[in-house]
Amino acid sequence: MPLLPAASGQAPGKVILFGEHAVVYGQPAIAVPVTDVQAIAEVEASAPGQTGLLIDARDLEQHLQFDDLPDDHPLAAAVRSTCRVLGIEAPTVRLTIRSTIPVASGLGSGAAVTAAIARALSAYAGRPLDDAAVSELAFEVERIHHGTPSGIDNTVVAFGRPVYFVRGQPPERLRLGGPLHILIGDTGASSPTKTAVSDVRRMWERAPAQIEAVFRAIGEIVRQARAALETGAVDRLGPLMNENHAHLRTLEVSSPELERLISAAVAAGASGAKLSGGGRGGNMIALADSRNAEAVTAALRQAGAVKVISTVVHSEGN
Ligand code: PMV
């Protein structure tokens, strides 16, 4: 058996700071990478007697034979798309996937796993894909599961940097005027983004003028937040987060669990808090600083957060 070189790839999680949902309708959004959680893919030489590509999904405790998976299986789709772009057959290797990014909770887990697979397989093939190609691949796979993704998830996890994002336009890099301390509280309720996105669409179809006004108001908040982030005017961000959340409530994508965590964070001293991502469950974010981070974390746990991630975001990713 030839000794094949091992290769690996990884990608961080992400959170949307401002603009979710409205971004699907052309408004801007801002998202940042969360490097405290990562998806990692490793390619190793096949074991003796192995046929075809074997996927070892560690967190799911699943060993999957690539050839047996349906086309729309997310891991198979990631492998297939990557091989197509590289113009190769799926190699006979063991592909191990691990991720510390909570799934189905707005942290970009699906896009990060695809990005990690694309990086590992392309490195193994001796032709590592660049960030733009990785982002495109992750977008393609997201579309299978998510219907009409705006493209923000794949962009942030592939580039690993804060972005100002408008659907259909090249992502703009966002340079932060200072570090940002974000606490991410997980409600523990997983909620498919696709359902929330299609419910918002139905609401928009029923009352387009009214809902478009909400989208535009969110877009304006995002533009103001961009200016505050770039100049390091952190004190302006908390109130903008609260305003953005009020609009998301109007879009009916909050939930009692999210509301409980958001109220607890603000009561404990966070200068702002909001849901992040598709909503209805998943994660919320709170803006903290070194003086109140511990108290806000404790309050989030007390209010039922199953996990709290504390992350400091810098311009280059964190
Ligand atoms: O739940 P997430 O993190 O995948 O974010 C979804 C963000 C939406 O704006 C609701 C949808 C999208 O495709 O941008």
Tab-separated table of C-alpha atoms and ligand atoms in Angstrom:
chain	number	residue	atom	x	y	z
A	1	MET	CA	0.000	0.000	0.000
A	2	PRO	CA	1.491	3.385	-0.920
A	3	LEU	CA	2.157	5.687	2.003
A	4	LEU	CA	-0.058	8.690	1.376
A	5	PRO	CA	0.596	12.036	2.995
A	6	ALA	CA	-1.936	13.170	5.596
A	7	ALA	CA	-3.657	16.519	5.143
A	8	SER	CA	-6.008	18.566	7.255
A	9	GLY	CA	-8.236	21.589	7.065
A	10	GLN	CA	-10.242	23.615	9.514
A	11	ALA	CA	-12.711	26.465	9.781
A	12	PRO	CA	-14.111	28.462	12.711
A	13	GLY	CA	-17.683	29.027	13.815
A	14	LYS	CA	-19.357	32.384	13.309
A	15	VAL	CA	-21.965	34.642	14.792
A	16	ILE	CA	-24.074	37.238	13.065
A	17	LEU	CA	-23.791	40.490	15.027
A	18	PHE	CA	-26.382	42.451	13.050
A	19	GLY	CA	-28.761	42.007	10.120
A	20	GLU	CA	-29.952	38.375	10.043
A	21	HIS	CA	-33.123	37.728	8.056
A	22	ALA	CA	-33.117	41.194	6.463
A	23	VAL	CA	-29.887	40.101	4.719
A	24	VAL	CA	-31.900	37.551	2.722
A	25	TYR	CA	-33.773	40.544	1.202
A	26	GLY	CA	-30.741	42.562	0.195
A	27	GLN	CA	-29.988	44.478	3.390
A	28	PRO	CA	-26.433	44.385	4.787
A	29	ALA	CA	-25.369	42.189	7.711
A	30	ILE	CA	-22.286	41.940	9.891
A	31	ALA	CA	-20.813	38.653	11.079
A	32	VAL	CA	-17.616	37.676	12.848
A	33	PRO	CA	-15.691	34.418	13.194
A	34	VAL	CA	-15.675	32.556	16.514
A	35	THR	CA	-12.355	30.741	16.624
A	36	ASP	CA	-13.017	29.333	20.097
A	37	VAL	CA	-14.992	26.651	18.260
A	38	GLN	CA	-13.717	24.877	15.140
A	39	ALA	CA	-14.539	22.218	12.574
A	40	ILE	CA	-11.545	20.056	11.653
A	41	ALA	CA	-11.182	17.526	8.839
A	42	GLU	CA	-8.235	15.154	8.473
A	43	VAL	CA	-7.328	12.924	5.579
A	44	GLU	CA	-5.367	9.787	6.338
A	45	ALA	CA	-4.130	6.873	4.293
A	46	SER	CA	-6.652	4.078	3.905
A	47	ALA	CA	-6.472	1.023	6.137
A	48	PRO	CA	-5.538	-2.314	4.519
A	49	GLY	CA	-8.570	-3.796	2.779
A	50	GLN	CA	-10.475	-0.506	2.712
A	51	THR	CA	-12.418	0.274	-0.428
A	52	GLY	CA	-13.624	3.753	-1.290
A	53	LEU	CA	-13.642	6.836	0.891
A	54	LEU	CA	-14.540	6.268	4.519
A	55	ILE	CA	-15.986	9.136	6.541
A	56	ASP	CA	-15.396	8.973	10.260
A	57	ALA	CA	-17.760	11.544	11.798
A	58	ARG	CA	-16.369	11.552	15.326
A	59	ASP	CA	-18.999	13.678	17.062
A	60	LEU	CA	-21.836	11.686	15.561
A	61	GLU	CA	-19.970	8.436	16.267
A	62	GLN	CA	-20.690	7.414	12.689
A	63	HIS	CA	-18.542	5.562	10.179
A	64	LEU	CA	-19.944	6.229	6.743
A	65	GLN	CA	-19.015	4.760	3.408
A	66	PHE	CA	-19.061	7.709	1.002
A	67	ASP	CA	-20.347	5.613	-1.936
A	68	ASP	CA	-23.416	4.530	0.070
A	69	LEU	CA	-24.543	8.029	1.058
A	70	PRO	CA	-27.429	9.801	-0.699
A	71	ASP	CA	-26.548	12.834	-2.821
A	72	ASP	CA	-28.092	15.268	-0.373
A	73	HIS	CA	-26.218	13.976	2.684
A	74	PRO	CA	-24.311	17.062	3.877
A	75	LEU	CA	-20.941	15.313	4.295
A	76	ALA	CA	-21.275	13.464	0.994
A	77	ALA	CA	-22.276	16.692	-0.751
A	78	ALA	CA	-19.174	18.412	0.649
A	79	VAL	CA	-16.897	15.622	-0.584
A	80	ARG	CA	-18.615	15.391	-3.966
A	81	SER	CA	-18.521	19.125	-4.647
A	82	THR	CA	-14.885	19.385	-3.623
A	83	CYS	CA	-13.873	16.493	-5.891
A	84	ARG	CA	-15.835	18.000	-8.769
A	85	VAL	CA	-14.048	21.351	-8.394
A	86	LEU	CA	-10.688	19.576	-8.221
A	87	GLY	CA	-11.612	17.337	-11.176
A	88	ILE	CA	-10.775	14.149	-9.245
A	89	GLU	CA	-12.526	10.953	-8.168
A	90	ALA	CA	-13.161	10.604	-4.433
A	91	PRO	CA	-9.843	9.189	-3.142
A	92	THR	CA	-9.650	5.963	-1.132
A	93	VAL	CA	-8.784	7.532	2.217
A	94	ARG	CA	-10.178	7.918	5.707
A	95	LEU	CA	-11.699	11.359	6.254
A	96	THR	CA	-12.114	12.158	9.940
A	97	ILE	CA	-14.365	15.044	10.909
A	98	ARG	CA	-14.537	16.648	14.325
A	99	SER	CA	-16.272	19.796	15.366
A	100	THR	CA	-16.739	21.742	18.573
A	101	ILE	CA	-19.260	24.059	16.878
A	102	PRO	CA	-22.759	23.424	18.260
A	103	VAL	CA	-24.999	22.167	15.441
A	104	ALA	CA	-28.236	23.760	14.191
A	105	SER	CA	-27.862	26.734	16.464
A	106	GLY	CA	-26.754	29.628	14.274
A	107	LEU	CA	-22.999	29.202	14.690
A	108	GLY	CA	-22.304	28.178	11.119
A	109	SER	CA	-21.510	24.557	11.898
A	110	GLY	CA	-22.635	23.205	8.508
A	111	ALA	CA	-20.642	25.718	6.478
A	112	ALA	CA	-17.567	25.219	8.682
A	113	VAL	CA	-17.637	21.431	8.285
A	114	THR	CA	-17.883	21.794	4.487
A	115	ALA	CA	-15.043	24.343	4.475
A	116	ALA	CA	-12.851	22.035	6.568
A	117	ILE	CA	-13.552	19.090	4.233
A	118	ALA	CA	-12.814	21.212	1.140
A	119	ARG	CA	-9.524	22.350	2.658
A	120	ALA	CA	-8.438	18.889	3.779
A	121	LEU	CA	-9.259	17.126	0.503
A	122	SER	CA	-7.784	19.847	-1.697
A	123	ALA	CA	-4.595	19.910	0.381
A	124	TYR	CA	-4.433	16.127	0.098
A	125	ALA	CA	-4.794	16.415	-3.683
A	126	GLY	CA	-1.851	18.848	-3.668
A	127	ARG	CA	-4.011	21.748	-4.861
A	128	PRO	CA	-5.213	23.655	-1.796
A	129	LEU	CA	-8.270	25.752	-2.619
A	130	ASP	CA	-8.169	29.442	-1.745
A	131	ASP	CA	-10.655	31.050	0.659
A	132	ALA	CA	-12.936	32.285	-2.126
A	133	ALA	CA	-13.213	28.808	-3.668
A	134	VAL	CA	-13.817	27.256	-0.234
A	135	SER	CA	-16.539	29.830	0.420
A	136	GLU	CA	-18.240	29.049	-2.881
A	137	LEU	CA	-18.211	25.321	-2.175
A	138	ALA	CA	-19.677	25.807	1.286
A	139	PHE	CA	-22.391	28.004	-0.253
A	140	GLU	CA	-23.284	25.315	-2.751
A	141	VAL	CA	-23.708	22.716	0.008
A	142	GLU	CA	-25.676	25.150	2.224
A	143	ARG	CA	-28.165	25.569	-0.589
A	144	ILE	CA	-29.136	21.920	-0.434
A	145	HIS	CA	-30.238	22.260	3.170
A	146	HIS	CA	-31.236	25.777	3.574
A	147	GLY	CA	-33.106	26.829	0.439
A	148	THR	CA	-32.117	30.452	0.010
A	149	PRO	CA	-29.005	31.090	2.082
A	150	SER	CA	-27.750	34.656	1.851
A	151	GLY	CA	-24.128	33.459	1.721
A	152	ILE	CA	-23.030	35.085	4.958
A	153	ASP	CA	-22.174	31.856	6.818
A	154	ASN	CA	-19.879	30.406	4.193
A	155	THR	CA	-18.196	33.784	3.685
A	156	VAL	CA	-17.268	34.328	7.328
A	157	VAL	CA	-16.153	30.782	8.075
A	158	ALA	CA	-14.104	30.513	4.864
A	159	PHE	CA	-12.372	33.892	5.194
A	160	GLY	CA	-12.135	33.756	9.000
A	161	ARG	CA	-12.483	37.525	9.351
A	162	PRO	CA	-15.233	39.974	10.305
A	163	VAL	CA	-17.299	40.891	7.242
A	164	TYR	CA	-19.853	43.426	6.127
A	165	PHE	CA	-21.973	41.427	3.795
A	166	VAL	CA	-24.542	42.267	1.145
A	167	ARG	CA	-26.075	39.354	-0.716
A	168	GLY	CA	-24.710	38.926	-4.222
A	169	GLN	CA	-21.833	41.366	-3.678
A	170	PRO	CA	-18.222	40.546	-2.847
A	171	PRO	CA	-17.890	40.535	0.970
A	172	GLU	CA	-16.285	43.633	2.427
A	173	ARG	CA	-13.730	43.119	5.109
A	174	LEU	CA	-14.580	44.930	8.316
A	175	ARG	CA	-11.701	46.353	10.335
A	176	LEU	CA	-12.605	46.710	13.975
A	177	GLY	CA	-11.483	49.854	15.787
A	178	GLY	CA	-11.049	47.778	18.945
A	179	PRO	CA	-11.581	44.267	20.272
A	180	LEU	CA	-15.118	43.126	20.944
A	181	HIS	CA	-16.040	40.900	23.860
A	182	ILE	CA	-19.070	38.797	22.971
A	183	LEU	CA	-20.814	36.188	25.091
A	184	ILE	CA	-22.762	33.604	23.141
A	185	GLY	CA	-25.546	31.903	25.070
A	186	ASP	CA	-27.049	28.684	23.752
A	187	THR	CA	-30.749	28.096	24.499
A	188	GLY	CA	-30.197	24.383	23.842
A	189	ALA	CA	-33.227	24.436	21.548
A	190	SER	CA	-32.115	23.519	18.062
A	191	SER	CA	-34.081	25.207	15.357
A	192	PRO	CA	-33.697	24.778	11.612
A	193	THR	CA	-32.875	28.098	9.962
A	194	LYS	CA	-34.855	27.042	6.910
A	195	THR	CA	-38.166	27.062	8.836
A	196	ALA	CA	-37.577	30.506	10.320
A	197	VAL	CA	-36.525	31.871	6.922
A	198	SER	CA	-39.622	30.492	5.185
A	199	ASP	CA	-41.937	31.778	7.934
A	200	VAL	CA	-40.473	35.268	7.497
A	201	ARG	CA	-41.030	34.918	3.779
A	202	ARG	CA	-44.693	34.095	4.334
A	203	MET	CA	-45.045	37.126	6.595
A	204	TRP	CA	-43.436	39.302	3.913
A	205	GLU	CA	-45.752	37.890	1.239
A	206	ARG	CA	-48.794	38.723	3.385
A	207	ALA	CA	-47.734	42.291	4.215
A	208	PRO	CA	-44.850	43.285	1.929
A	209	ALA	CA	-44.827	47.031	2.601
A	210	GLN	CA	-44.885	46.597	6.363
A	211	ILE	CA	-42.231	43.885	6.494
A	212	GLU	CA	-39.982	45.668	4.008
A	213	ALA	CA	-40.050	48.666	6.341
A	214	VAL	CA	-38.741	46.364	9.097
A	215	PHE	CA	-35.980	45.083	6.793
A	216	ARG	CA	-34.990	48.638	5.900
A	217	ALA	CA	-34.894	49.652	9.564
A	218	ILE	CA	-32.607	46.677	10.276
A	219	GLY	CA	-30.404	47.701	7.332
A	220	GLU	CA	-30.043	51.188	8.808
A	221	ILE	CA	-29.000	49.704	12.166
A	222	VAL	CA	-26.389	47.589	10.393
A	223	ARG	CA	-24.915	50.665	8.664
A	224	GLN	CA	-24.724	52.515	11.974
A	225	ALA	CA	-23.180	49.472	13.645
A	226	ARG	CA	-20.543	49.284	10.931
A	227	ALA	CA	-19.462	52.854	11.602
A	228	ALA	CA	-19.405	52.217	15.367
A	229	LEU	CA	-17.361	49.023	14.929
A	230	GLU	CA	-14.831	50.644	12.611
A	231	THR	CA	-14.257	53.592	14.919
A	232	GLY	CA	-14.208	51.468	18.073
A	233	ALA	CA	-17.289	53.269	19.456
A	234	VAL	CA	-18.309	50.174	21.417
A	235	ASP	CA	-20.727	52.148	23.621
A	236	ARG	CA	-22.979	52.688	20.588
A	237	LEU	CA	-23.223	48.996	19.791
A	238	GLY	CA	-25.276	47.759	22.753
A	239	PRO	CA	-28.285	49.982	22.050
A	240	LEU	CA	-28.079	49.047	18.350
A	241	MET	CA	-28.170	45.358	19.285
A	242	ASN	CA	-31.272	45.927	21.410
A	243	GLU	CA	-32.980	47.794	18.560
A	244	ASN	CA	-32.071	45.089	16.076
A	245	HIS	CA	-33.528	42.481	18.403
A	246	ALA	CA	-36.806	44.399	18.727
A	247	HIS	CA	-37.201	44.199	14.945
A	248	LEU	CA	-36.445	40.472	14.986
A	249	ARG	CA	-39.193	40.082	17.565
A	250	THR	CA	-41.560	41.804	15.119
A	251	LEU	CA	-40.516	39.204	12.536
A	252	GLU	CA	-41.542	36.549	15.102
A	253	VAL	CA	-38.209	34.771	15.115
A	254	SER	CA	-37.523	35.128	18.838
A	255	SER	CA	-38.671	32.549	21.409
A	256	PRO	CA	-39.391	32.481	25.153
A	257	GLU	CA	-35.978	30.843	25.779
A	258	LEU	CA	-34.163	33.522	23.777
A	259	GLU	CA	-36.103	36.288	25.529
A	260	ARG	CA	-35.186	34.842	28.914
A	261	LEU	CA	-31.461	34.797	28.128
A	262	ILE	CA	-31.524	38.247	26.544
A	263	SER	CA	-33.305	39.837	29.523
A	264	ALA	CA	-30.947	38.093	31.965
A	265	ALA	CA	-27.863	39.345	30.102
A	266	VAL	CA	-29.075	42.935	30.033
A	267	ALA	CA	-30.133	42.823	33.704
A	268	ALA	CA	-26.647	41.579	34.596
A	269	GLY	CA	-24.984	44.539	32.892
A	270	ALA	CA	-24.524	43.643	29.211
A	271	SER	CA	-24.861	46.840	27.196
A	272	GLY	CA	-26.913	45.034	24.552
A	273	ALA	CA	-28.165	41.609	23.566
A	274	LYS	CA	-30.022	39.980	20.703
A	275	LEU	CA	-30.720	36.663	19.054
A	276	SER	CA	-28.146	35.641	16.475
A	277	GLY	CA	-28.815	33.684	13.282
A	278	GLY	CA	-32.117	32.134	12.298
A	279	GLY	CA	-33.686	32.460	15.767
A	280	ARG	CA	-36.599	30.554	17.376
A	281	GLY	CA	-33.918	28.830	19.456
A	282	GLY	CA	-30.203	28.486	18.921
A	283	ASN	CA	-27.981	31.213	20.250
A	284	MET	CA	-28.178	34.753	21.507
A	285	ILE	CA	-25.287	37.166	21.874
A	286	ALA	CA	-24.547	39.769	24.529
A	287	LEU	CA	-22.012	42.567	24.420
A	288	ALA	CA	-19.805	42.359	27.487
A	289	ASP	CA	-16.663	43.982	28.824
A	290	SER	CA	-13.983	42.834	31.232
A	291	ARG	CA	-15.925	44.220	34.222
A	292	ASN	CA	-19.230	42.498	33.607
A	293	ALA	CA	-18.359	39.375	31.571
A	294	GLU	CA	-18.342	37.065	34.589
A	295	ALA	CA	-21.644	38.346	35.982
A	296	VAL	CA	-23.320	38.173	32.567
A	297	THR	CA	-22.039	34.620	32.018
A	298	ALA	CA	-23.391	33.551	35.411
A	299	ALA	CA	-26.740	35.216	34.678
A	300	LEU	CA	-27.000	33.442	31.327
A	301	ARG	CA	-26.342	30.073	32.973
A	302	GLN	CA	-28.850	30.854	35.693
A	303	ALA	CA	-31.435	31.733	33.027
A	304	GLY	CA	-31.011	28.341	31.379
A	305	ALA	CA	-28.167	28.665	28.860
A	306	VAL	CA	-26.834	25.166	28.219
A	307	LYS	CA	-23.526	26.635	27.063
A	308	VAL	CA	-21.892	30.053	27.144
A	309	ILE	CA	-18.995	30.807	24.806
A	310	SER	CA	-16.918	33.847	25.650
A	311	THR	CA	-15.054	35.208	22.658
A	312	VAL	CA	-12.989	38.296	21.933
A	313	VAL	CA	-13.105	39.305	18.287
A	314	HIS	CA	-10.277	41.234	16.609
A	315	SER	CA	-9.960	42.547	13.074
A	316	GLU	CA	-7.955	39.564	11.889
A	317	GLY	CA	-10.391	37.054	13.335
A	318	ASN	CA	-9.635	36.050	16.915
B	1	PMV	O1	-28.902	30.437	11.621
B	1	PMV	P1	-27.710	30.865	10.825
B	1	PMV	O2	-26.562	31.322	11.611
B	1	PMV	O3	-27.369	29.918	9.741
B	1	PMV	O4	-28.087	32.230	10.138
B	1	PMV	C1	-29.152	32.414	9.326
B	1	PMV	C2	-29.145	33.832	8.924
B	1	PMV	C3	-30.351	34.225	8.116
B	1	PMV	O5	-30.176	35.593	7.791
B	1	PMV	C4	-31.618	34.058	8.915
B	1	PMV	C5	-30.455	33.405	6.843
B	1	PMV	C6	-29.331	33.677	5.858
B	1	PMV	O6	-29.193	32.854	4.952
B	1	PMV	O7	-28.648	34.689	5.947
